[in-house]
Amino acid sequence: KPENRRLIAHRVPPLPTSVTYPGSGDKPWNVIPLGVSNDGEECWDLSRTPQGVILGLTGSGKSVTQRSILYHAFQHPNDIRMYGIDLKRVELTMWEKYPGMIQVAVDVELAL
């Protein structure tokens, strides 16, 4: 606290280093599980926040988050239909044949 010139620290339990991913087929199509925090499972509810951006430093888990979203979408192919843009041809081209993936654009013309 600045007025007392003291630092107050609270110990919190450590996050687990790994957890079992049971799949997300039991969740509705619009609730995407992203991970586990000290408060429990963290989910992205598309009905409340329909858009998102994944950013972070190298090695921070952007690709892992992307794969979690894709795995969930592939479990709900009748509800979620996707177009992908992968100009580097390394992230999404492997998912082209999965249910729910309509097309993956690998050049600017296709993306437009």
PDB file of N, CA and C in Angstrom:
ATOM      1  N   LYS A   1       0.852  -1.173   0.000  1.00  0.00           N
ATOM      2  CA  LYS A   1       0.000   0.000   0.000  1.00  0.00           C
ATOM      3  C   LYS A   1       0.895   1.233   0.000  1.00  0.00           C
ATOM      4  N   PRO A   2       0.731   2.138  -0.961  1.00  0.00           N
ATOM      5  CA  PRO A   2       1.633   3.295  -1.051  1.00  0.00           C
ATOM      6  C   PRO A   2       1.606   4.164   0.194  1.00  0.00           C
ATOM      7  N   GLU A   3       0.442   4.313   0.822  1.00  0.00           N
ATOM      8  CA  GLU A   3       0.379   5.200   1.990  1.00  0.00           C
ATOM      9  C   GLU A   3       1.154   4.638   3.187  1.00  0.00           C
ATOM     10  N   ASN A   4       1.325   3.338   3.267  1.00  0.00           N
ATOM     11  CA  ASN A   4       2.065   2.717   4.364  1.00  0.00           C
ATOM     12  C   ASN A   4       3.444   2.231   3.928  1.00  0.00           C
ATOM     13  N   ARG A   5       3.711   2.324   2.651  1.00  0.00           N
ATOM     14  CA  ARG A   5       4.969   1.833   2.085  1.00  0.00           C
ATOM     15  C   ARG A   5       5.235   0.395   2.481  1.00  0.00           C
ATOM     16  N   ARG A   6       4.180  -0.424   2.369  1.00  0.00           N
ATOM     17  CA  ARG A   6       4.313  -1.848   2.653  1.00  0.00           C
ATOM     18  C   ARG A   6       3.853  -2.649   1.432  1.00  0.00           C
ATOM     19  N   LEU A   7       4.434  -3.793   1.280  1.00  0.00           N
ATOM     20  CA  LEU A   7       4.035  -4.715   0.226  1.00  0.00           C
ATOM     21  C   LEU A   7       3.316  -5.878   0.895  1.00  0.00           C
ATOM     22  N   ILE A   8       2.132  -6.180   0.424  1.00  0.00           N
ATOM     23  CA  ILE A   8       1.366  -7.293   0.971  1.00  0.00           C
ATOM     24  C   ILE A   8       1.292  -8.370  -0.098  1.00  0.00           C
ATOM     25  N   ALA A   9       1.759  -9.561   0.216  1.00  0.00           N
ATOM     26  CA  ALA A   9       1.757 -10.681  -0.728  1.00  0.00           C
ATOM     27  C   ALA A   9       0.892 -11.800  -0.171  1.00  0.00           C
ATOM     28  N   HIS A  10       0.170 -12.454  -1.050  1.00  0.00           N
ATOM     29  CA  HIS A  10      -0.667 -13.588  -0.676  1.00  0.00           C
ATOM     30  C   HIS A  10      -0.199 -14.816  -1.437  1.00  0.00           C
ATOM     31  N   ARG A  11      -0.054 -15.901  -0.724  1.00  0.00           N
ATOM     32  CA  ARG A  11       0.341 -17.158  -1.351  1.00  0.00           C
ATOM     33  C   ARG A  11      -0.895 -17.808  -1.970  1.00  0.00           C
ATOM     34  N   VAL A  12      -0.785 -18.248  -3.208  1.00  0.00           N
ATOM     35  CA  VAL A  12      -1.879 -18.961  -3.866  1.00  0.00           C
ATOM     36  C   VAL A  12      -1.372 -20.352  -4.228  1.00  0.00           C
ATOM     37  N   PRO A  13      -2.283 -21.322  -4.276  1.00  0.00           N
ATOM     38  CA  PRO A  13      -1.828 -22.667  -4.641  1.00  0.00           C
ATOM     39  C   PRO A  13      -1.291 -22.679  -6.070  1.00  0.00           C
ATOM     40  N   PRO A  14      -0.265 -23.485  -6.328  1.00  0.00           N
ATOM     41  CA  PRO A  14       0.296 -23.532  -7.678  1.00  0.00           C
ATOM     42  C   PRO A  14      -0.691 -24.175  -8.648  1.00  0.00           C
ATOM     43  N   LEU A  15      -0.620 -23.747  -9.912  1.00  0.00           N
ATOM     44  CA  LEU A  15      -1.430 -24.380 -10.947  1.00  0.00           C
ATOM     45  C   LEU A  15      -0.856 -25.761 -11.245  1.00  0.00           C
ATOM     46  N   PRO A  16      -1.693 -26.691 -11.663  1.00  0.00           N
ATOM     47  CA  PRO A  16      -1.161 -28.009 -12.023  1.00  0.00           C
ATOM     48  C   PRO A  16      -0.291 -27.897 -13.273  1.00  0.00           C
ATOM     49  N   THR A  17       0.684 -28.781 -13.389  1.00  0.00           N
ATOM     50  CA  THR A  17       1.553 -28.759 -14.564  1.00  0.00           C
ATOM     51  C   THR A  17       0.887 -29.438 -15.750  1.00  0.00           C
ATOM     52  N   SER A  18      -0.072 -30.325 -15.487  1.00  0.00           N
ATOM     53  CA  SER A  18      -0.839 -30.929 -16.570  1.00  0.00           C
ATOM     54  C   SER A  18      -2.174 -31.406 -16.014  1.00  0.00           C
ATOM     55  N   VAL A  19      -3.165 -31.439 -16.887  1.00  0.00           N
ATOM     56  CA  VAL A  19      -4.487 -31.926 -16.518  1.00  0.00           C
ATOM     57  C   VAL A  19      -4.990 -32.822 -17.644  1.00  0.00           C
ATOM     58  N   THR A  20      -5.882 -33.714 -17.333  1.00  0.00           N
ATOM     59  CA  THR A  20      -6.467 -34.581 -18.339  1.00  0.00           C
ATOM     60  C   THR A  20      -7.511 -33.801 -19.115  1.00  0.00           C
ATOM     61  N   TYR A  21      -7.460 -33.883 -20.435  1.00  0.00           N
ATOM     62  CA  TYR A  21      -8.457 -33.218 -21.262  1.00  0.00           C
ATOM     63  C   TYR A  21      -9.530 -34.250 -21.617  1.00  0.00           C
ATOM     64  N   PRO A  22     -10.718 -34.123 -21.018  1.00  0.00           N
ATOM     65  CA  PRO A  22     -11.740 -35.143 -21.235  1.00  0.00           C
ATOM     66  C   PRO A  22     -12.493 -34.982 -22.544  1.00  0.00           C
ATOM     67  N   GLY A  23     -12.198 -33.948 -23.305  1.00  0.00           N
ATOM     68  CA  GLY A  23     -12.982 -33.641 -24.497  1.00  0.00           C
ATOM     69  C   GLY A  23     -14.055 -32.643 -24.121  1.00  0.00           C
ATOM     70  N   SER A  24     -14.714 -32.115 -25.121  1.00  0.00           N
ATOM     71  CA  SER A  24     -15.717 -31.111 -24.835  1.00  0.00           C
ATOM     72  C   SER A  24     -17.048 -31.446 -25.479  1.00  0.00           C
ATOM     73  N   GLY A  25     -17.225 -32.706 -25.869  1.00  0.00           N
ATOM     74  CA  GLY A  25     -18.469 -33.114 -26.503  1.00  0.00           C
ATOM     75  C   GLY A  25     -19.674 -32.967 -25.602  1.00  0.00           C
ATOM     76  N   ASP A  26     -19.456 -32.967 -24.284  1.00  0.00           N
ATOM     77  CA  ASP A  26     -20.573 -32.825 -23.343  1.00  0.00           C
ATOM     78  C   ASP A  26     -20.961 -31.361 -23.129  1.00  0.00           C
ATOM     79  N   LYS A  27     -20.162 -30.433 -23.659  1.00  0.00           N
ATOM     80  CA  LYS A  27     -20.475 -29.010 -23.514  1.00  0.00           C
ATOM     81  C   LYS A  27     -21.270 -28.545 -24.736  1.00  0.00           C
ATOM     82  N   PRO A  28     -22.122 -27.531 -24.558  1.00  0.00           N
ATOM     83  CA  PRO A  28     -22.820 -26.993 -25.723  1.00  0.00           C
ATOM     84  C   PRO A  28     -21.816 -26.417 -26.725  1.00  0.00           C
ATOM     85  N   TRP A  29     -22.228 -26.296 -27.981  1.00  0.00           N
ATOM     86  CA  TRP A  29     -21.322 -25.844 -29.031  1.00  0.00           C
ATOM     87  C   TRP A  29     -20.730 -24.479 -28.736  1.00  0.00           C
ATOM     88  N   ASN A  30     -21.460 -23.622 -28.009  1.00  0.00           N
ATOM     89  CA  ASN A  30     -21.007 -22.253 -27.806  1.00  0.00           C
ATOM     90  C   ASN A  30     -20.144 -22.070 -26.553  1.00  0.00           C
ATOM     91  N   VAL A  31     -19.839 -23.126 -25.820  1.00  0.00           N
ATOM     92  CA  VAL A  31     -18.991 -23.033 -24.624  1.00  0.00           C
ATOM     93  C   VAL A  31     -17.723 -23.848 -24.888  1.00  0.00           C
ATOM     94  N   ILE A  32     -16.612 -23.148 -25.092  1.00  0.00           N
ATOM     95  CA  ILE A  32     -15.345 -23.783 -25.458  1.00  0.00           C
ATOM     96  C   ILE A  32     -14.413 -23.817 -24.249  1.00  0.00           C
ATOM     97  N   PRO A  33     -14.066 -25.013 -23.758  1.00  0.00           N
ATOM     98  CA  PRO A  33     -13.108 -25.075 -22.643  1.00  0.00           C
ATOM     99  C   PRO A  33     -11.710 -24.699 -23.128  1.00  0.00           C
ATOM    100  N   LEU A  34     -11.037 -23.838 -22.359  1.00  0.00           N
ATOM    101  CA  LEU A  34      -9.711 -23.375 -22.744  1.00  0.00           C
ATOM    102  C   LEU A  34      -8.605 -23.862 -21.823  1.00  0.00           C
ATOM    103  N   GLY A  35      -8.941 -24.134 -20.575  1.00  0.00           N
ATOM    104  CA  GLY A  35      -7.901 -24.548 -19.643  1.00  0.00           C
ATOM    105  C   GLY A  35      -8.417 -24.605 -18.230  1.00  0.00           C
ATOM    106  N   VAL A  36      -7.493 -24.713 -17.305  1.00  0.00           N
ATOM    107  CA  VAL A  36      -7.818 -24.837 -15.893  1.00  0.00           C
ATOM    108  C   VAL A  36      -7.066 -23.760 -15.128  1.00  0.00           C
ATOM    109  N   SER A  37      -7.759 -23.092 -14.225  1.00  0.00           N
ATOM    110  CA  SER A  37      -7.133 -22.101 -13.362  1.00  0.00           C
ATOM    111  C   SER A  37      -7.346 -22.524 -11.913  1.00  0.00           C
ATOM    112  N   ASN A  38      -6.885 -21.703 -10.975  1.00  0.00           N
ATOM    113  CA  ASN A  38      -7.135 -21.996  -9.562  1.00  0.00           C
ATOM    114  C   ASN A  38      -8.622 -21.980  -9.241  1.00  0.00           C
ATOM    115  N   ASP A  39      -9.420 -21.301 -10.068  1.00  0.00           N
ATOM    116  CA  ASP A  39     -10.863 -21.227  -9.854  1.00  0.00           C
ATOM    117  C   ASP A  39     -11.619 -22.355 -10.543  1.00  0.00           C
ATOM    118  N   GLY A  40     -10.923 -23.225 -11.255  1.00  0.00           N
ATOM    119  CA  GLY A  40     -11.568 -24.325 -11.967  1.00  0.00           C
ATOM    120  C   GLY A  40     -11.403 -24.185 -13.470  1.00  0.00           C
ATOM    121  N   GLU A  41     -12.308 -24.813 -14.209  1.00  0.00           N
ATOM    122  CA  GLU A  41     -12.218 -24.800 -15.659  1.00  0.00           C
ATOM    123  C   GLU A  41     -12.552 -23.415 -16.216  1.00  0.00           C
ATOM    124  N   GLU A  42     -11.741 -22.969 -17.160  1.00  0.00           N
ATOM    125  CA  GLU A  42     -11.970 -21.683 -17.822  1.00  0.00           C
ATOM    126  C   GLU A  42     -12.533 -21.961 -19.202  1.00  0.00           C
ATOM    127  N   CYS A  43     -13.660 -21.320 -19.515  1.00  0.00           N
ATOM    128  CA  CYS A  43     -14.331 -21.531 -20.801  1.00  0.00           C
ATOM    129  C   CYS A  43     -14.581 -20.209 -21.498  1.00  0.00           C
ATOM    130  N   TRP A  44     -14.680 -20.269 -22.810  1.00  0.00           N
ATOM    131  CA  TRP A  44     -15.033 -19.126 -23.637  1.00  0.00           C
ATOM    132  C   TRP A  44     -16.470 -19.340 -24.073  1.00  0.00           C
ATOM    133  N   ASP A  45     -17.359 -18.465 -23.651  1.00  0.00           N
ATOM    134  CA  ASP A  45     -18.779 -18.563 -23.984  1.00  0.00           C
ATOM    135  C   ASP A  45     -19.057 -17.665 -25.190  1.00  0.00           C
ATOM    136  N   LEU A  46     -19.242 -18.293 -26.342  1.00  0.00           N
ATOM    137  CA  LEU A  46     -19.450 -17.539 -27.575  1.00  0.00           C
ATOM    138  C   LEU A  46     -20.755 -16.751 -27.576  1.00  0.00           C
ATOM    139  N   SER A  47     -21.716 -17.137 -26.744  1.00  0.00           N
ATOM    140  CA  SER A  47     -22.970 -16.381 -26.703  1.00  0.00           C
ATOM    141  C   SER A  47     -22.767 -15.030 -26.004  1.00  0.00           C
ATOM    142  N   ARG A  48     -21.761 -14.938 -25.129  1.00  0.00           N
ATOM    143  CA  ARG A  48     -21.464 -13.659 -24.463  1.00  0.00           C
ATOM    144  C   ARG A  48     -20.403 -12.871 -25.199  1.00  0.00           C
ATOM    145  N   THR A  49     -19.390 -13.576 -25.731  1.00  0.00           N
ATOM    146  CA  THR A  49     -18.282 -12.932 -26.439  1.00  0.00           C
ATOM    147  C   THR A  49     -18.044 -13.695 -27.735  1.00  0.00           C
ATOM    148  N   PRO A  50     -18.713 -13.293 -28.827  1.00  0.00           N
ATOM    149  CA  PRO A  50     -18.656 -14.081 -30.059  1.00  0.00           C
ATOM    150  C   PRO A  50     -17.369 -13.936 -30.869  1.00  0.00           C
ATOM    151  N   GLN A  51     -16.499 -12.991 -30.516  1.00  0.00           N
ATOM    152  CA  GLN A  51     -15.262 -12.797 -31.260  1.00  0.00           C
ATOM    153  C   GLN A  51     -14.095 -12.772 -30.296  1.00  0.00           C
ATOM    154  N   GLY A  52     -12.930 -13.127 -30.801  1.00  0.00           N
ATOM    155  CA  GLY A  52     -11.755 -13.092 -29.943  1.00  0.00           C
ATOM    156  C   GLY A  52     -10.480 -13.023 -30.753  1.00  0.00           C
ATOM    157  N   VAL A  53      -9.422 -12.637 -30.094  1.00  0.00           N
ATOM    158  CA  VAL A  53      -8.091 -12.585 -30.689  1.00  0.00           C
ATOM    159  C   VAL A  53      -7.168 -13.313 -29.739  1.00  0.00           C
ATOM    160  N   ILE A  54      -6.315 -14.148 -30.278  1.00  0.00           N
ATOM    161  CA  ILE A  54      -5.345 -14.869 -29.458  1.00  0.00           C
ATOM    162  C   ILE A  54      -3.991 -14.213 -29.673  1.00  0.00           C
ATOM    163  N   LEU A  55      -3.405 -13.630 -28.620  1.00  0.00           N
ATOM    164  CA  LEU A  55      -2.096 -13.022 -28.724  1.00  0.00           C
ATOM    165  C   LEU A  55      -1.203 -13.509 -27.599  1.00  0.00           C
ATOM    166  N   GLY A  56       0.072 -13.396 -27.803  1.00  0.00           N
ATOM    167  CA  GLY A  56       1.009 -13.763 -26.755  1.00  0.00           C
ATOM    168  C   GLY A  56       2.417 -13.885 -27.300  1.00  0.00           C
ATOM    169  N   LEU A  57       3.338 -13.991 -26.380  1.00  0.00           N
ATOM    170  CA  LEU A  57       4.737 -14.157 -26.741  1.00  0.00           C
ATOM    171  C   LEU A  57       4.973 -15.552 -27.290  1.00  0.00           C
ATOM    172  N   THR A  58       6.109 -15.738 -27.935  1.00  0.00           N
ATOM    173  CA  THR A  58       6.497 -17.058 -28.416  1.00  0.00           C
ATOM    174  C   THR A  58       6.522 -18.029 -27.247  1.00  0.00           C
ATOM    175  N   GLY A  59       5.887 -19.172 -27.424  1.00  0.00           N
ATOM    176  CA  GLY A  59       5.873 -20.196 -26.387  1.00  0.00           C
ATOM    177  C   GLY A  59       4.828 -19.998 -25.308  1.00  0.00           C
ATOM    178  N   SER A  60       3.921 -19.047 -25.497  1.00  0.00           N
ATOM    179  CA  SER A  60       2.945 -18.761 -24.447  1.00  0.00           C
ATOM    180  C   SER A  60       1.658 -19.573 -24.562  1.00  0.00           C
ATOM    181  N   GLY A  61       1.495 -20.365 -25.629  1.00  0.00           N
ATOM    182  CA  GLY A  61       0.336 -21.234 -25.726  1.00  0.00           C
ATOM    183  C   GLY A  61      -0.708 -20.846 -26.757  1.00  0.00           C
ATOM    184  N   LYS A  62      -0.358 -19.984 -27.706  1.00  0.00           N
ATOM    185  CA  LYS A  62      -1.332 -19.574 -28.723  1.00  0.00           C
ATOM    186  C   LYS A  62      -1.789 -20.759 -29.560  1.00  0.00           C
ATOM    187  N   SER A  63      -0.866 -21.581 -30.025  1.00  0.00           N
ATOM    188  CA  SER A  63      -1.225 -22.738 -30.849  1.00  0.00           C
ATOM    189  C   SER A  63      -2.008 -23.774 -30.052  1.00  0.00           C
ATOM    190  N   VAL A  64      -1.671 -23.946 -28.788  1.00  0.00           N
ATOM    191  CA  VAL A  64      -2.413 -24.878 -27.931  1.00  0.00           C
ATOM    192  C   VAL A  64      -3.852 -24.405 -27.776  1.00  0.00           C
ATOM    193  N   THR A  65      -4.033 -23.108 -27.577  1.00  0.00           N
ATOM    194  CA  THR A  65      -5.379 -22.534 -27.466  1.00  0.00           C
ATOM    195  C   THR A  65      -6.140 -22.715 -28.767  1.00  0.00           C
ATOM    196  N   GLN A  66      -5.471 -22.458 -29.872  1.00  0.00           N
ATOM    197  CA  GLN A  66      -6.105 -22.634 -31.187  1.00  0.00           C
ATOM    198  C   GLN A  66      -6.560 -24.076 -31.366  1.00  0.00           C
ATOM    199  N   ARG A  67      -5.718 -25.037 -31.020  1.00  0.00           N
ATOM    200  CA  ARG A  67      -6.089 -26.449 -31.156  1.00  0.00           C
ATOM    201  C   ARG A  67      -7.252 -26.816 -30.242  1.00  0.00           C
ATOM    202  N   SER A  68      -7.301 -26.257 -29.037  1.00  0.00           N
ATOM    203  CA  SER A  68      -8.433 -26.516 -28.147  1.00  0.00           C
ATOM    204  C   SER A  68      -9.741 -26.048 -28.771  1.00  0.00           C
ATOM    205  N   ILE A  69      -9.704 -24.881 -29.390  1.00  0.00           N
ATOM    206  CA  ILE A  69     -10.896 -24.347 -30.056  1.00  0.00           C
ATOM    207  C   ILE A  69     -11.286 -25.248 -31.228  1.00  0.00           C
ATOM    208  N   LEU A  70     -10.300 -25.667 -32.026  1.00  0.00           N
ATOM    209  CA  LEU A  70     -10.587 -26.539 -33.164  1.00  0.00           C
ATOM    210  C   LEU A  70     -11.136 -27.891 -32.710  1.00  0.00           C
ATOM    211  N   TYR A  71     -10.540 -28.495 -31.686  1.00  0.00           N
ATOM    212  CA  TYR A  71     -11.034 -29.794 -31.193  1.00  0.00           C
ATOM    213  C   TYR A  71     -12.488 -29.683 -30.771  1.00  0.00           C
ATOM    214  N   HIS A  72     -12.824 -28.596 -30.099  1.00  0.00           N
ATOM    215  CA  HIS A  72     -14.208 -28.397 -29.669  1.00  0.00           C
ATOM    216  C   HIS A  72     -15.115 -28.255 -30.891  1.00  0.00           C
ATOM    217  N   ALA A  73     -14.694 -27.467 -31.856  1.00  0.00           N
ATOM    218  CA  ALA A  73     -15.505 -27.264 -33.061  1.00  0.00           C
ATOM    219  C   ALA A  73     -15.710 -28.574 -33.808  1.00  0.00           C
ATOM    220  N   PHE A  74     -14.690 -29.405 -33.877  1.00  0.00           N
ATOM    221  CA  PHE A  74     -14.809 -30.670 -34.596  1.00  0.00           C
ATOM    222  C   PHE A  74     -15.761 -31.638 -33.900  1.00  0.00           C
ATOM    223  N   GLN A  75     -15.998 -31.440 -32.616  1.00  0.00           N
ATOM    224  CA  GLN A  75     -16.966 -32.270 -31.892  1.00  0.00           C
ATOM    225  C   GLN A  75     -18.394 -31.783 -32.095  1.00  0.00           C
ATOM    226  N   HIS A  76     -18.560 -30.623 -32.725  1.00  0.00           N
ATOM    227  CA  HIS A  76     -19.885 -30.035 -32.972  1.00  0.00           C
ATOM    228  C   HIS A  76     -19.990 -29.584 -34.439  1.00  0.00           C
ATOM    229  N   PRO A  77     -19.748 -30.490 -35.410  1.00  0.00           N
ATOM    230  CA  PRO A  77     -19.699 -30.068 -36.812  1.00  0.00           C
ATOM    231  C   PRO A  77     -21.036 -29.588 -37.369  1.00  0.00           C
ATOM    232  N   ASN A  78     -22.149 -29.964 -36.755  1.00  0.00           N
ATOM    233  CA  ASN A  78     -23.453 -29.499 -37.229  1.00  0.00           C
ATOM    234  C   ASN A  78     -23.767 -28.083 -36.757  1.00  0.00           C
ATOM    235  N   ASP A  79     -23.064 -27.629 -35.730  1.00  0.00           N
ATOM    236  CA  ASP A  79     -23.320 -26.303 -35.162  1.00  0.00           C
ATOM    237  C   ASP A  79     -22.256 -25.282 -35.529  1.00  0.00           C
ATOM    238  N   ILE A  80     -21.024 -25.741 -35.726  1.00  0.00           N
ATOM    239  CA  ILE A  80     -19.909 -24.838 -36.009  1.00  0.00           C
ATOM    240  C   ILE A  80     -19.320 -25.210 -37.360  1.00  0.00           C
ATOM    241  N   ARG A  81     -19.360 -24.285 -38.297  1.00  0.00           N
ATOM    242  CA  ARG A  81     -18.760 -24.454 -39.621  1.00  0.00           C
ATOM    243  C   ARG A  81     -17.663 -23.404 -39.737  1.00  0.00           C
ATOM    244  N   MET A  82     -16.512 -23.805 -40.237  1.00  0.00           N
ATOM    245  CA  MET A  82     -15.362 -22.900 -40.215  1.00  0.00           C
ATOM    246  C   MET A  82     -14.699 -22.730 -41.574  1.00  0.00           C
ATOM    247  N   TYR A  83     -14.196 -21.534 -41.777  1.00  0.00           N
ATOM    248  CA  TYR A  83     -13.255 -21.231 -42.843  1.00  0.00           C
ATOM    249  C   TYR A  83     -11.964 -20.847 -42.136  1.00  0.00           C
ATOM    250  N   GLY A  84     -10.838 -21.316 -42.631  1.00  0.00           N
ATOM    251  CA  GLY A  84      -9.560 -20.956 -42.040  1.00  0.00           C
ATOM    252  C   GLY A  84      -8.711 -20.168 -43.015  1.00  0.00           C
ATOM    253  N   ILE A  85      -7.855 -19.326 -42.481  1.00  0.00           N
ATOM    254  CA  ILE A  85      -6.867 -18.609 -43.291  1.00  0.00           C
ATOM    255  C   ILE A  85      -5.502 -18.965 -42.732  1.00  0.00           C
ATOM    256  N   ASP A  86      -4.673 -19.585 -43.553  1.00  0.00           N
ATOM    257  CA  ASP A  86      -3.358 -20.053 -43.131  1.00  0.00           C
ATOM    258  C   ASP A  86      -2.346 -19.711 -44.219  1.00  0.00           C
ATOM    259  N   LEU A  87      -1.936 -18.453 -44.247  1.00  0.00           N
ATOM    260  CA  LEU A  87      -1.033 -17.999 -45.302  1.00  0.00           C
ATOM    261  C   LEU A  87       0.365 -18.597 -45.161  1.00  0.00           C
ATOM    262  N   LYS A  88       0.754 -19.015 -43.961  1.00  0.00           N
ATOM    263  CA  LYS A  88       2.061 -19.662 -43.771  1.00  0.00           C
ATOM    264  C   LYS A  88       2.002 -21.155 -44.110  1.00  0.00           C
ATOM    265  N   ARG A  89       0.790 -21.702 -44.231  1.00  0.00           N
ATOM    266  CA  ARG A  89       0.556 -23.116 -44.578  1.00  0.00           C
ATOM    267  C   ARG A  89       1.133 -24.076 -43.550  1.00  0.00           C
ATOM    268  N   VAL A  90       1.079 -23.697 -42.289  1.00  0.00           N
ATOM    269  CA  VAL A  90       1.611 -24.593 -41.256  1.00  0.00           C
ATOM    270  C   VAL A  90       0.641 -24.850 -40.113  1.00  0.00           C
ATOM    271  N   GLU A  91      -0.350 -23.994 -39.922  1.00  0.00           N
ATOM    272  CA  GLU A  91      -1.220 -24.127 -38.750  1.00  0.00           C
ATOM    273  C   GLU A  91      -2.543 -24.830 -39.032  1.00  0.00           C
ATOM    274  N   LEU A  92      -3.178 -24.532 -40.153  1.00  0.00           N
ATOM    275  CA  LEU A  92      -4.546 -25.030 -40.376  1.00  0.00           C
ATOM    276  C   LEU A  92      -4.681 -26.040 -41.508  1.00  0.00           C
ATOM    277  N   THR A  93      -3.695 -26.138 -42.387  1.00  0.00           N
ATOM    278  CA  THR A  93      -3.855 -27.018 -43.546  1.00  0.00           C
ATOM    279  C   THR A  93      -4.061 -28.475 -43.146  1.00  0.00           C
ATOM    280  N   MET A  94      -3.535 -28.882 -42.017  1.00  0.00           N
ATOM    281  CA  MET A  94      -3.707 -30.274 -41.570  1.00  0.00           C
ATOM    282  C   MET A  94      -5.148 -30.581 -41.152  1.00  0.00           C
ATOM    283  N   TRP A  95      -5.968 -29.559 -40.963  1.00  0.00           N
ATOM    284  CA  TRP A  95      -7.350 -29.746 -40.491  1.00  0.00           C
ATOM    285  C   TRP A  95      -8.369 -29.669 -41.622  1.00  0.00           C
ATOM    286  N   GLU A  96      -7.928 -29.547 -42.867  1.00  0.00           N
ATOM    287  CA  GLU A  96      -8.839 -29.345 -43.993  1.00  0.00           C
ATOM    288  C   GLU A  96      -9.918 -30.418 -44.113  1.00  0.00           C
ATOM    289  N   LYS A  97      -9.620 -31.641 -43.805  1.00  0.00           N
ATOM    290  CA  LYS A  97     -10.555 -32.754 -44.029  1.00  0.00           C
ATOM    291  C   LYS A  97     -11.450 -33.049 -42.828  1.00  0.00           C
ATOM    292  N   TYR A  98     -11.304 -32.291 -41.756  1.00  0.00           N
ATOM    293  CA  TYR A  98     -12.110 -32.553 -40.558  1.00  0.00           C
ATOM    294  C   TYR A  98     -13.532 -32.030 -40.739  1.00  0.00           C
ATOM    295  N   PRO A  99     -14.506 -32.685 -40.076  1.00  0.00           N
ATOM    296  CA  PRO A  99     -15.892 -32.227 -40.196  1.00  0.00           C
ATOM    297  C   PRO A  99     -16.044 -30.814 -39.643  1.00  0.00           C
ATOM    298  N   GLY A 100     -16.776 -30.009 -40.354  1.00  0.00           N
ATOM    299  CA  GLY A 100     -16.996 -28.628 -39.929  1.00  0.00           C
ATOM    300  C   GLY A 100     -16.050 -27.638 -40.581  1.00  0.00           C
ATOM    301  N   MET A 101     -14.896 -28.109 -41.084  1.00  0.00           N
ATOM    302  CA  MET A 101     -13.951 -27.211 -41.759  1.00  0.00           C
ATOM    303  C   MET A 101     -14.345 -27.163 -43.233  1.00  0.00           C
ATOM    304  N   ILE A 102     -14.837 -26.027 -43.670  1.00  0.00           N
ATOM    305  CA  ILE A 102     -15.308 -25.891 -45.039  1.00  0.00           C
ATOM    306  C   ILE A 102     -14.131 -25.730 -45.992  1.00  0.00           C
ATOM    307  N   GLN A 103     -13.226 -24.819 -45.656  1.00  0.00           N
ATOM    308  CA  GLN A 103     -12.085 -24.562 -46.533  1.00  0.00           C
ATOM    309  C   GLN A 103     -10.996 -23.856 -45.744  1.00  0.00           C
ATOM    310  N   VAL A 104      -9.733 -24.113 -46.135  1.00  0.00           N
ATOM    311  CA  VAL A 104      -8.601 -23.388 -45.574  1.00  0.00           C
ATOM    312  C   VAL A 104      -7.943 -22.618 -46.711  1.00  0.00           C
ATOM    313  N   ALA A 105      -7.934 -21.312 -46.611  1.00  0.00           N
ATOM    314  CA  ALA A 105      -7.301 -20.453 -47.613  1.00  0.00           C
ATOM    315  C   ALA A 105      -5.807 -20.390 -47.340  1.00  0.00           C
ATOM    316  N   VAL A 106      -5.003 -20.616 -48.388  1.00  0.00           N
ATOM    317  CA  VAL A 106      -3.555 -20.609 -48.225  1.00  0.00           C
ATOM    318  C   VAL A 106      -2.895 -19.481 -49.016  1.00  0.00           C
ATOM    319  N   ASP A 107      -3.705 -18.640 -49.652  1.00  0.00           N
ATOM    320  CA  ASP A 107      -3.165 -17.462 -50.321  1.00  0.00           C
ATOM    321  C   ASP A 107      -4.161 -16.313 -50.167  1.00  0.00           C
ATOM    322  N   VAL A 108      -3.700 -15.121 -50.467  1.00  0.00           N
ATOM    323  CA  VAL A 108      -4.506 -13.922 -50.226  1.00  0.00           C
ATOM    324  C   VAL A 108      -5.779 -13.936 -51.060  1.00  0.00           C
ATOM    325  N   GLU A 109      -5.700 -14.357 -52.323  1.00  0.00           N
ATOM    326  CA  GLU A 109      -6.879 -14.365 -53.189  1.00  0.00           C
ATOM    327  C   GLU A 109      -7.972 -15.253 -52.616  1.00  0.00           C
ATOM    328  N   LEU A 110      -7.595 -16.455 -52.182  1.00  0.00           N
ATOM    329  CA  LEU A 110      -8.573 -17.373 -51.588  1.00  0.00           C
ATOM    330  C   LEU A 110      -9.127 -16.818 -50.285  1.00  0.00           C
ATOM    331  N   ALA A 111      -8.283 -16.164 -49.515  1.00  0.00           N
ATOM    332  CA  ALA A 111      -8.723 -15.598 -48.242  1.00  0.00           C
ATOM    333  C   ALA A 111      -9.767 -14.496 -48.450  1.00  0.00           C
ATOM    334  N   LEU A 112      -9.576 -13.705 -49.512  1.00  0.00           N
ATOM    335  CA  LEU A 112     -10.535 -12.640 -49.792  1.00  0.00           C
ATOM    336  C   LEU A 112     -11.862 -13.224 -50.252  1.00  0.00           C
TER     337      LEU A 112
END
